[in-house]
Structure formats: C-alpha cells, structure tokens
Amino acid sequence: MRPIYLAFGCFFLLWGSISCESYFEPEEREQTSLEVVSVYPPMNARNIPLDAAIRIKLNKHLDRNAFSTSSLDLRSGDSGKWKMAYYNPLDMELVVWASRPLLPNTVWNIYFVNEVQALDGSHMATRLVTRFQTGDEELKTPVFENREYFSDVKPILDSRCAHCHGQRNFAGLDLQGETGICRTAVHVPSTGWPGMDRISLDRPGASYLVYKLLDNGNVAGEVMPRRMSGIKVVAPLTNSEKRIIVDWISSGAIFGEDVENESEVNK
C-alpha cells in the first residue's frame, strides 16, 4: 500500500514515512456471501417481549454506508412497523428495534427488502431473517447502555489515547477533551478509509475510530493503541472498554449537560 501522510488512527502514529491511517484497500480474496450467523428472536420463537431488540449476528462486517433502516422490513401481515437500527462492529451485530412496542400475541417477520453488502463487497445471501410471535409483556430495558462522557469515556481516552492524540496531536487527532474531539473527530472524514468519518454520531458501524480498536484486519495500519519508541506503553482496550466507546457513539457521543455539546458543528 502507498503511504499517505495525512492520517487518522485512533491512538498512535508511526514515526517516519507510514502513518497509522494509510489508505485502506481490502484484500482481494474469494468472497463468501454475507450471511446471518444467529438471530434473536430465533425462527418461530414465541412469547417474545413487545419491546425486544432484534439482534442479527453476521459472519462479516456490514458495509454501513450501503445499509439503512429502509433495507429491513418488520411486518405482521399487511401491517408494517417503524423501526430503528444500528450496526455494532464489536459484535458484528445488526440491532433493530421498533419505535413503539409491537402488537401483542402477533406473528412478525423481519426481512431484507433491499440488497445489503459487506465491507468486502459480498452480498446478503438470504431475505427472510426471522419470524416470531410476541407475548403480552415488555422488557423495558435499553437497547444499549447510555454512557457518560466524563465518568465512562474520558478516563479511557485519557489513559489509552491522549499520550499521542492529545498535546502531541498525532495525525491531527485530539482525543484529550471534548473540544478536541468535536474539532478533529466528530464528522471529520478519515483519510484511511474514504467515505467513513472518524466518529459518526449514532453510527458506530460508520465510525473509523471503532474499527481502529478492533483486531480484524479491516483498517489501515495497526490496531490501536500501539507500541512506539519514546511513548508510554499502554495496554490494549478490554472488550468492556471498547463496548463503552461503541455505546457512547451509539447514543450520539453526548458530552453532558455541563458542557456545550459541539457535536453538531461538523455535520
């Protein structure tokens, strides 16, 4: 790959001629179909809570830019349901939920109505995802946890990222505070993955920062944080810490009531 010098990389930038956000080009290989590995609720399940989230685990990463909520239909007979969805790269999982509780004691189908594809360009092999019957109770549990920036997110960024992406401002990325994040990451295009922002609000599956935390071969350069001469060695993020970042982005990357949220500045 030809090095590019303007670079993103979630945590550390290589000294010298190769940046951690060198242009990403998927490897050419024999493609298998994009497939559903597992789904909740499973096929023909009964007594499903009226507000249950539908979780569709895939065999490869979804191309979030080639997917929208209109790509899926949640329907009972002629009755459709308005829904919301997001893709979680950490679990390779598409999460779908109805905007309001489903009708009780009713059979529902969820299926793909538009063609969707994986990051490698392969297409979904099936249309019908699952069929289930609701019960008459609600779970009343959130689809994802709401994370607080100052108590949950900032300690991770300060301890894992700020050594390079703070005052050093490697790759033009500042993760040390809310102002730097809004200015250099939120809706700021990644040069390592054309078409993907460093942080895309409400869309962890379209946020390059998330992919830079995952050891899955889908990013330019190395997984972050990385070891570098002259820089304090820090441990990789745990899955729990990665989930906090994903949840925070999923909920809109809110900084809190005491801080003027500048996340809309770059939209």
PDB file of C-alpha atoms in Angstrom:
ATOM      1  CA  MET A   1       0.000   0.000   0.000  1.00  0.00           C
ATOM      2  CA  ARG A   2       1.221   3.512  -0.794  1.00  0.00           C
ATOM      3  CA  PRO A   3       1.667   5.552   2.402  1.00  0.00           C
ATOM      4  CA  ILE A   4      -0.429   8.634   2.942  1.00  0.00           C
ATOM      5  CA  TYR A   5       0.778  11.225   5.365  1.00  0.00           C
ATOM      6  CA  LEU A   6      -2.469  12.835   6.475  1.00  0.00           C
ATOM      7  CA  ALA A   7      -3.757  10.166   8.776  1.00  0.00           C
ATOM      8  CA  PHE A   8      -6.287   9.160  11.341  1.00  0.00           C
ATOM      9  CA  GLY A   9      -5.511   6.199  13.596  1.00  0.00           C
ATOM     10  CA  CYS A  10      -7.318   6.058  16.875  1.00  0.00           C
ATOM     11  CA  PHE A  11      -4.298   6.121  19.086  1.00  0.00           C
ATOM     12  CA  PHE A  12      -0.692   6.124  17.879  1.00  0.00           C
ATOM     13  CA  LEU A  13       1.058   7.307  14.720  1.00  0.00           C
ATOM     14  CA  LEU A  14       4.199   5.679  13.344  1.00  0.00           C
ATOM     15  CA  TRP A  15       7.320   7.772  13.222  1.00  0.00           C
ATOM     16  CA  GLY A  16       8.634   8.080   9.703  1.00  0.00           C
ATOM     17  CA  SER A  17       7.009   7.542   6.374  1.00  0.00           C
ATOM     18  CA  ILE A  18       3.983   5.364   7.196  1.00  0.00           C
ATOM     19  CA  SER A  19       1.024   6.757   9.070  1.00  0.00           C
ATOM     20  CA  CYS A  20      -1.447   4.692  11.046  1.00  0.00           C
ATOM     21  CA  GLU A  21      -4.150   5.841   8.659  1.00  0.00           C
ATOM     22  CA  SER A  22      -2.586   4.816   5.400  1.00  0.00           C
ATOM     23  CA  TYR A  23      -5.156   4.237   2.715  1.00  0.00           C
ATOM     24  CA  PHE A  24      -7.161   1.072   3.365  1.00  0.00           C
ATOM     25  CA  GLU A  25      -7.623  -1.300   0.461  1.00  0.00           C
ATOM     26  CA  PRO A  26      -9.475  -4.577   1.134  1.00  0.00           C
ATOM     27  CA  GLU A  27      -7.504  -7.654   0.200  1.00  0.00           C
ATOM     28  CA  GLU A  28      -8.657  -9.439  -2.906  1.00  0.00           C
ATOM     29  CA  ARG A  29      -9.829 -12.902  -1.954  1.00  0.00           C
ATOM     30  CA  GLU A  30     -12.515 -15.373  -2.850  1.00  0.00           C
ATOM     31  CA  GLN A  31     -15.690 -13.890  -1.432  1.00  0.00           C
ATOM     32  CA  THR A  32     -18.244 -15.806   0.561  1.00  0.00           C
ATOM     33  CA  SER A  33     -21.757 -14.445   0.955  1.00  0.00           C
ATOM     34  CA  LEU A  34     -22.758 -12.111   3.728  1.00  0.00           C
ATOM     35  CA  GLU A  35     -24.748 -14.438   5.977  1.00  0.00           C
ATOM     36  CA  VAL A  36     -26.723 -14.414   9.193  1.00  0.00           C
ATOM     37  CA  VAL A  37     -24.868 -16.485  11.805  1.00  0.00           C
ATOM     38  CA  SER A  38     -27.511 -16.238  14.519  1.00  0.00           C
ATOM     39  CA  VAL A  39     -30.536 -14.130  15.321  1.00  0.00           C
ATOM     40  CA  TYR A  40     -32.654 -13.206  18.297  1.00  0.00           C
ATOM     41  CA  PRO A  41     -35.530 -13.938  18.417  1.00  0.00           C
ATOM     42  CA  PRO A  42     -34.817 -17.301  16.753  1.00  0.00           C
ATOM     43  CA  MET A  43     -37.068 -18.575  13.999  1.00  0.00           C
ATOM     44  CA  ASN A  44     -40.623 -19.382  15.182  1.00  0.00           C
ATOM     45  CA  ALA A  45     -39.921 -18.272  18.756  1.00  0.00           C
ATOM     46  CA  ARG A  46     -42.962 -17.489  20.887  1.00  0.00           C
ATOM     47  CA  ASN A  47     -43.795 -15.157  23.763  1.00  0.00           C
ATOM     48  CA  ILE A  48     -41.200 -12.552  22.724  1.00  0.00           C
ATOM     49  CA  PRO A  49     -41.354  -9.264  24.698  1.00  0.00           C
ATOM     50  CA  LEU A  50     -43.153  -6.464  22.886  1.00  0.00           C
ATOM     51  CA  ASP A  51     -40.120  -4.160  23.061  1.00  0.00           C
ATOM     52  CA  ALA A  52     -37.397  -6.737  22.433  1.00  0.00           C
ATOM     53  CA  ALA A  53     -34.462  -5.720  20.233  1.00  0.00           C
ATOM     54  CA  ILE A  54     -33.837  -7.940  17.223  1.00  0.00           C
ATOM     55  CA  ARG A  55     -30.140  -8.864  17.122  1.00  0.00           C
ATOM     56  CA  ILE A  56     -28.756 -10.185  13.845  1.00  0.00           C
ATOM     57  CA  LYS A  57     -25.209 -11.545  14.103  1.00  0.00           C
ATOM     58  CA  LEU A  58     -23.320 -11.639  10.792  1.00  0.00           C
ATOM     59  CA  ASN A  59     -20.358 -13.613   9.506  1.00  0.00           C
ATOM     60  CA  LYS A  60     -18.530 -10.493   8.298  1.00  0.00           C
ATOM     61  CA  HIS A  61     -18.655  -6.748   8.742  1.00  0.00           C
ATOM     62  CA  LEU A  62     -21.612  -4.919   7.258  1.00  0.00           C
ATOM     63  CA  ASP A  63     -20.959  -2.004   4.941  1.00  0.00           C
ATOM     64  CA  ARG A  64     -22.858   0.553   6.984  1.00  0.00           C
ATOM     65  CA  ASN A  65     -22.859   3.054   4.117  1.00  0.00           C
ATOM     66  CA  ALA A  66     -24.745   0.523   1.976  1.00  0.00           C
ATOM     67  CA  PHE A  67     -27.404  -0.069   4.631  1.00  0.00           C
ATOM     68  CA  SER A  68     -30.277   1.969   6.029  1.00  0.00           C
ATOM     69  CA  THR A  69     -33.347   1.202   8.116  1.00  0.00           C
ATOM     70  CA  SER A  70     -35.325   1.016   4.879  1.00  0.00           C
ATOM     71  CA  SER A  71     -33.212  -2.022   3.946  1.00  0.00           C
ATOM     72  CA  LEU A  72     -35.195  -4.034   6.515  1.00  0.00           C
ATOM     73  CA  ASP A  73     -38.918  -4.572   6.888  1.00  0.00           C
ATOM     74  CA  LEU A  74     -40.600  -5.521  10.170  1.00  0.00           C
ATOM     75  CA  ARG A  75     -44.103  -6.635   9.316  1.00  0.00           C
ATOM     76  CA  SER A  76     -47.127  -8.570  10.518  1.00  0.00           C
ATOM     77  CA  GLY A  77     -49.368  -9.344   7.568  1.00  0.00           C
ATOM     78  CA  ASP A  78     -50.111  -6.007   5.907  1.00  0.00           C
ATOM     79  CA  SER A  79     -49.080  -4.052   8.982  1.00  0.00           C
ATOM     80  CA  GLY A  80     -45.552  -2.627   8.971  1.00  0.00           C
ATOM     81  CA  LYS A  81     -43.668  -1.105  11.871  1.00  0.00           C
ATOM     82  CA  TRP A  82     -41.457   1.970  12.013  1.00  0.00           C
ATOM     83  CA  LYS A  83     -38.056   0.863  13.271  1.00  0.00           C
ATOM     84  CA  MET A  84     -34.568   1.971  14.144  1.00  0.00           C
ATOM     85  CA  ALA A  85     -31.283   0.160  13.663  1.00  0.00           C
ATOM     86  CA  TYR A  86     -27.549   0.404  14.144  1.00  0.00           C
ATOM     87  CA  TYR A  87     -24.587  -1.821  13.347  1.00  0.00           C
ATOM     88  CA  ASN A  88     -22.196  -2.763  16.152  1.00  0.00           C
ATOM     89  CA  PRO A  89     -18.764  -3.726  14.713  1.00  0.00           C
ATOM     90  CA  LEU A  90     -17.564  -5.034  18.077  1.00  0.00           C
ATOM     91  CA  ASP A  91     -20.070  -7.904  17.943  1.00  0.00           C
ATOM     92  CA  MET A  92     -20.571  -7.902  14.143  1.00  0.00           C
ATOM     93  CA  GLU A  93     -24.215  -7.447  15.007  1.00  0.00           C
ATOM     94  CA  LEU A  94     -27.070  -5.532  13.417  1.00  0.00           C
ATOM     95  CA  VAL A  95     -29.502  -4.360  16.095  1.00  0.00           C
ATOM     96  CA  VAL A  96     -33.083  -3.467  15.124  1.00  0.00           C
ATOM     97  CA  TRP A  97     -35.939  -2.320  17.327  1.00  0.00           C
ATOM     98  CA  ALA A  98     -39.423  -0.943  16.827  1.00  0.00           C
ATOM     99  CA  SER A  99     -40.044   2.711  17.638  1.00  0.00           C
ATOM    100  CA  ARG A 100     -43.007   1.609  19.752  1.00  0.00           C
ATOM    101  CA  PRO A 101     -43.882  -1.748  21.340  1.00  0.00           C
ATOM    102  CA  LEU A 102     -45.133  -4.375  18.923  1.00  0.00           C
ATOM    103  CA  LEU A 103     -48.706  -5.622  18.958  1.00  0.00           C
ATOM    104  CA  PRO A 104     -49.176  -8.442  21.479  1.00  0.00           C
ATOM    105  CA  ASN A 105     -49.757 -12.074  20.533  1.00  0.00           C
ATOM    106  CA  THR A 106     -48.930 -11.375  16.904  1.00  0.00           C
ATOM    107  CA  VAL A 107     -46.641 -13.071  14.386  1.00  0.00           C
ATOM    108  CA  TRP A 108     -43.931 -10.776  12.984  1.00  0.00           C
ATOM    109  CA  ASN A 109     -41.473 -11.227  10.131  1.00  0.00           C
ATOM    110  CA  ILE A 110     -38.271  -9.298   9.597  1.00  0.00           C
ATOM    111  CA  TYR A 111     -36.525  -9.500   6.249  1.00  0.00           C
ATOM    112  CA  PHE A 112     -34.232  -7.592   3.943  1.00  0.00           C
ATOM    113  CA  VAL A 113     -36.093  -5.724   1.221  1.00  0.00           C
ATOM    114  CA  ASN A 114     -33.048  -4.047  -0.324  1.00  0.00           C
ATOM    115  CA  GLU A 115     -29.721  -5.590  -1.172  1.00  0.00           C
ATOM    116  CA  VAL A 116     -27.130  -5.090   1.545  1.00  0.00           C
ATOM    117  CA  GLN A 117     -23.450  -5.865   1.380  1.00  0.00           C
ATOM    118  CA  ALA A 118     -20.378  -6.489   3.494  1.00  0.00           C
ATOM    119  CA  LEU A 119     -17.239  -4.375   3.538  1.00  0.00           C
ATOM    120  CA  ASP A 120     -15.628  -6.771   1.076  1.00  0.00           C
ATOM    121  CA  GLY A 121     -18.467  -6.225  -1.408  1.00  0.00           C
ATOM    122  CA  SER A 122     -20.199  -9.583  -0.913  1.00  0.00           C
ATOM    123  CA  HIS A 123     -23.990  -9.567  -0.719  1.00  0.00           C
ATOM    124  CA  MET A 124     -26.548 -10.943   1.703  1.00  0.00           C
ATOM    125  CA  ALA A 125     -27.494 -14.494   0.813  1.00  0.00           C
ATOM    126  CA  THR A 126     -30.964 -14.514   2.359  1.00  0.00           C
ATOM    127  CA  ARG A 127     -34.008 -12.282   2.579  1.00  0.00           C
ATOM    128  CA  LEU A 128     -36.085 -13.587   5.498  1.00  0.00           C
ATOM    129  CA  VAL A 129     -34.170 -13.141   8.748  1.00  0.00           C
ATOM    130  CA  THR A 130     -36.579 -14.475  11.348  1.00  0.00           C
ATOM    131  CA  ARG A 131     -40.234 -14.979  12.250  1.00  0.00           C
ATOM    132  CA  PHE A 132     -41.518 -14.781  15.812  1.00  0.00           C
ATOM    133  CA  GLN A 133     -44.650 -14.306  17.882  1.00  0.00           C
ATOM    134  CA  THR A 134     -44.941 -11.685  20.581  1.00  0.00           C
ATOM    135  CA  GLY A 135     -46.317 -12.272  24.058  1.00  0.00           C
ATOM    136  CA  ASP A 136     -48.025  -9.570  26.074  1.00  0.00           C
ATOM    137  CA  GLU A 137     -45.249  -8.131  28.260  1.00  0.00           C
ATOM    138  CA  GLU A 138     -42.465  -5.558  27.830  1.00  0.00           C
ATOM    139  CA  LEU A 139     -38.852  -5.805  28.989  1.00  0.00           C
ATOM    140  CA  LYS A 140     -38.381  -2.058  29.448  1.00  0.00           C
ATOM    141  CA  THR A 141     -34.614  -2.404  29.105  1.00  0.00           C
ATOM    142  CA  PRO A 142     -32.493  -0.113  26.880  1.00  0.00           C
ATOM    143  CA  VAL A 143     -31.100  -1.383  23.584  1.00  0.00           C
ATOM    144  CA  PHE A 144     -27.657  -0.137  24.626  1.00  0.00           C
ATOM    145  CA  GLU A 145     -26.339   1.473  27.777  1.00  0.00           C
ATOM    146  CA  ASN A 146     -26.158   5.233  27.979  1.00  0.00           C
ATOM    147  CA  ARG A 147     -22.559   6.142  28.764  1.00  0.00           C
ATOM    148  CA  GLU A 148     -21.434   9.324  30.473  1.00  0.00           C
ATOM    149  CA  TYR A 149     -18.527  11.068  28.821  1.00  0.00           C
ATOM    150  CA  PHE A 150     -16.753  12.294  31.956  1.00  0.00           C
ATOM    151  CA  SER A 151     -17.221   9.186  34.106  1.00  0.00           C
ATOM    152  CA  ASP A 152     -17.108   6.428  31.462  1.00  0.00           C
ATOM    153  CA  VAL A 153     -15.450   7.589  28.248  1.00  0.00           C
ATOM    154  CA  LYS A 154     -12.922  10.264  29.169  1.00  0.00           C
ATOM    155  CA  PRO A 155     -10.919   8.036  31.563  1.00  0.00           C
ATOM    156  CA  ILE A 156     -10.405   5.529  28.732  1.00  0.00           C
ATOM    157  CA  LEU A 157      -9.377   8.138  26.187  1.00  0.00           C
ATOM    158  CA  ASP A 158      -7.067   9.866  28.680  1.00  0.00           C
ATOM    159  CA  SER A 159      -5.298   6.658  29.706  1.00  0.00           C
ATOM    160  CA  ARG A 160      -5.134   4.957  26.292  1.00  0.00           C
ATOM    161  CA  CYS A 161      -5.159   7.712  23.676  1.00  0.00           C
ATOM    162  CA  ALA A 162      -4.067  11.079  24.995  1.00  0.00           C
ATOM    163  CA  HIS A 163      -0.357  10.211  25.115  1.00  0.00           C
ATOM    164  CA  CYS A 164      -0.304  10.600  21.336  1.00  0.00           C
ATOM    165  CA  HIS A 165      -3.679  12.066  20.455  1.00  0.00           C
ATOM    166  CA  GLY A 166      -3.593  14.915  22.943  1.00  0.00           C
ATOM    167  CA  GLN A 167      -0.930  17.599  23.109  1.00  0.00           C
ATOM    168  CA  ARG A 168       1.138  15.723  20.514  1.00  0.00           C
ATOM    169  CA  ASN A 169      -1.911  15.763  18.229  1.00  0.00           C
ATOM    170  CA  PHE A 170      -0.637  12.896  16.058  1.00  0.00           C
ATOM    171  CA  ALA A 171      -2.453  12.619  12.736  1.00  0.00           C
ATOM    172  CA  GLY A 172      -4.323  15.818  13.538  1.00  0.00           C
ATOM    173  CA  LEU A 173      -6.460  13.925  16.047  1.00  0.00           C
ATOM    174  CA  ASP A 174      -7.077  15.286  19.541  1.00  0.00           C
ATOM    175  CA  LEU A 175      -8.940  12.948  21.904  1.00  0.00           C
ATOM    176  CA  GLN A 176      -7.902  14.622  25.136  1.00  0.00           C
ATOM    177  CA  GLY A 177     -11.007  16.734  25.633  1.00  0.00           C
ATOM    178  CA  GLU A 178     -14.468  17.408  24.313  1.00  0.00           C
ATOM    179  CA  THR A 179     -13.411  20.433  22.257  1.00  0.00           C
ATOM    180  CA  GLY A 180     -10.620  18.497  20.534  1.00  0.00           C
ATOM    181  CA  ILE A 181     -12.894  15.542  19.832  1.00  0.00           C
ATOM    182  CA  CYS A 182     -15.560  17.746  18.248  1.00  0.00           C
ATOM    183  CA  ARG A 183     -12.998  19.648  16.204  1.00  0.00           C
ATOM    184  CA  THR A 184     -10.865  16.739  14.965  1.00  0.00           C
ATOM    185  CA  ALA A 185     -13.055  13.626  15.095  1.00  0.00           C
ATOM    186  CA  VAL A 186     -16.833  14.152  15.035  1.00  0.00           C
ATOM    187  CA  HIS A 187     -17.950  14.061  11.395  1.00  0.00           C
ATOM    188  CA  VAL A 188     -14.352  14.604  10.303  1.00  0.00           C
ATOM    189  CA  PRO A 189     -13.534  12.386   7.300  1.00  0.00           C
ATOM    190  CA  SER A 190     -10.980   9.668   7.798  1.00  0.00           C
ATOM    191  CA  THR A 191      -8.203   9.657   5.223  1.00  0.00           C
ATOM    192  CA  GLY A 192      -7.526   6.000   5.973  1.00  0.00           C
ATOM    193  CA  TRP A 193     -10.990   4.873   4.909  1.00  0.00           C
ATOM    194  CA  PRO A 194     -12.585   7.100   2.254  1.00  0.00           C
ATOM    195  CA  GLY A 195     -16.265   7.673   2.921  1.00  0.00           C
ATOM    196  CA  MET A 196     -16.038   6.970   6.639  1.00  0.00           C
ATOM    197  CA  ASP A 197     -15.819   9.612   9.362  1.00  0.00           C
ATOM    198  CA  ARG A 198     -13.596   9.260  12.373  1.00  0.00           C
ATOM    199  CA  ILE A 199     -16.702   9.467  14.571  1.00  0.00           C
ATOM    200  CA  SER A 200     -20.172   9.383  13.037  1.00  0.00           C
ATOM    201  CA  LEU A 201     -22.831  10.230  15.591  1.00  0.00           C
ATOM    202  CA  ASP A 202     -25.263   7.394  16.382  1.00  0.00           C
ATOM    203  CA  ARG A 203     -23.381   5.158  13.938  1.00  0.00           C
ATOM    204  CA  PRO A 204     -20.563   3.100  15.487  1.00  0.00           C
ATOM    205  CA  GLY A 205     -20.538   0.959  12.346  1.00  0.00           C
ATOM    206  CA  ALA A 206     -19.625   4.034  10.296  1.00  0.00           C
ATOM    207  CA  SER A 207     -17.005   5.350  12.758  1.00  0.00           C
ATOM    208  CA  TYR A 208     -13.379   4.653  11.845  1.00  0.00           C
ATOM    209  CA  LEU A 209     -12.304   5.128  15.460  1.00  0.00           C
ATOM    210  CA  VAL A 210     -14.217   1.973  16.419  1.00  0.00           C
ATOM    211  CA  TYR A 211     -12.555  -0.122  13.712  1.00  0.00           C
ATOM    212  CA  LYS A 212      -9.111   1.052  14.822  1.00  0.00           C
ATOM    213  CA  LEU A 213      -9.797  -0.617  18.172  1.00  0.00           C
ATOM    214  CA  LEU A 214     -10.654  -3.992  16.636  1.00  0.00           C
ATOM    215  CA  ASP A 215      -8.171  -6.663  15.653  1.00  0.00           C
ATOM    216  CA  ASN A 216      -9.981  -7.683  12.474  1.00  0.00           C
ATOM    217  CA  GLY A 217      -7.798  -6.643   9.554  1.00  0.00           C
ATOM    218  CA  ASN A 218     -10.304  -4.081   8.265  1.00  0.00           C
ATOM    219  CA  VAL A 219      -8.284  -0.943   8.913  1.00  0.00           C
ATOM    220  CA  ALA A 220      -5.187   0.751   7.592  1.00  0.00           C
ATOM    221  CA  GLY A 221      -2.074   0.316   9.696  1.00  0.00           C
ATOM    222  CA  GLU A 222      -2.097  -1.316  13.108  1.00  0.00           C
ATOM    223  CA  VAL A 223      -4.733  -1.737  15.758  1.00  0.00           C
ATOM    224  CA  MET A 224      -4.547   0.978  18.399  1.00  0.00           C
ATOM    225  CA  PRO A 225      -3.077   1.664  20.842  1.00  0.00           C
ATOM    226  CA  ARG A 226       0.316   0.561  19.525  1.00  0.00           C
ATOM    227  CA  ARG A 227       3.834   0.454  20.906  1.00  0.00           C
ATOM    228  CA  MET A 228       6.143   3.274  19.894  1.00  0.00           C
ATOM    229  CA  SER A 229       9.646   4.266  20.874  1.00  0.00           C
ATOM    230  CA  GLY A 230       9.673   7.151  23.332  1.00  0.00           C
ATOM    231  CA  ILE A 231       5.951   6.856  24.098  1.00  0.00           C
ATOM    232  CA  LYS A 232       4.498   5.385  27.253  1.00  0.00           C
ATOM    233  CA  VAL A 233       3.372   1.798  26.696  1.00  0.00           C
ATOM    234  CA  VAL A 234      -0.327   1.339  27.371  1.00  0.00           C
ATOM    235  CA  ALA A 235      -2.415  -1.805  27.397  1.00  0.00           C
ATOM    236  CA  PRO A 236      -4.955  -2.509  24.653  1.00  0.00           C
ATOM    237  CA  LEU A 237      -8.549  -1.710  25.434  1.00  0.00           C
ATOM    238  CA  THR A 238     -10.548  -4.509  27.011  1.00  0.00           C
ATOM    239  CA  ASN A 239     -13.791  -5.619  25.363  1.00  0.00           C
ATOM    240  CA  SER A 240     -15.682  -3.831  28.128  1.00  0.00           C
ATOM    241  CA  GLU A 241     -13.862  -0.586  27.356  1.00  0.00           C
ATOM    242  CA  LYS A 242     -14.468  -0.985  23.632  1.00  0.00           C
ATOM    243  CA  ARG A 243     -18.161  -1.515  24.361  1.00  0.00           C
ATOM    244  CA  ILE A 244     -18.269   1.725  26.325  1.00  0.00           C
ATOM    245  CA  ILE A 245     -16.933   3.600  23.284  1.00  0.00           C
ATOM    246  CA  VAL A 246     -19.437   1.871  20.983  1.00  0.00           C
ATOM    247  CA  ASP A 247     -22.354   2.597  23.329  1.00  0.00           C
ATOM    248  CA  TRP A 248     -21.303   6.230  23.682  1.00  0.00           C
ATOM    249  CA  ILE A 249     -21.177   6.757  19.915  1.00  0.00           C
ATOM    250  CA  SER A 250     -24.472   4.865  19.506  1.00  0.00           C
ATOM    251  CA  SER A 251     -26.196   7.302  21.852  1.00  0.00           C
ATOM    252  CA  GLY A 252     -24.858  10.335  19.978  1.00  0.00           C
ATOM    253  CA  ALA A 253     -21.486  10.926  21.674  1.00  0.00           C
ATOM    254  CA  ILE A 254     -23.019  13.275  24.231  1.00  0.00           C
ATOM    255  CA  PHE A 255     -20.620  15.166  26.479  1.00  0.00           C
ATOM    256  CA  GLY A 256     -23.059  16.089  29.245  1.00  0.00           C
ATOM    257  CA  GLU A 257     -25.311  18.883  30.400  1.00  0.00           C
ATOM    258  CA  ASP A 258     -22.451  20.915  31.857  1.00  0.00           C
ATOM    259  CA  VAL A 259     -20.645  21.092  28.529  1.00  0.00           C
ATOM    260  CA  GLU A 260     -21.902  22.833  25.432  1.00  0.00           C
ATOM    261  CA  ASN A 261     -22.209  19.885  23.077  1.00  0.00           C
ATOM    262  CA  GLU A 262     -20.371  20.837  19.916  1.00  0.00           C
ATOM    263  CA  SER A 263     -21.014  17.501  18.204  1.00  0.00           C
ATOM    264  CA  GLU A 264     -23.206  19.121  15.558  1.00  0.00           C
ATOM    265  CA  VAL A 265     -20.517  21.598  14.490  1.00  0.00           C
ATOM    266  CA  ASN A 266     -19.048  19.468  11.690  1.00  0.00           C
ATOM    267  CA  LYS A 267     -22.307  17.923  10.448  1.00  0.00           C
TER     268      LYS A 267
END
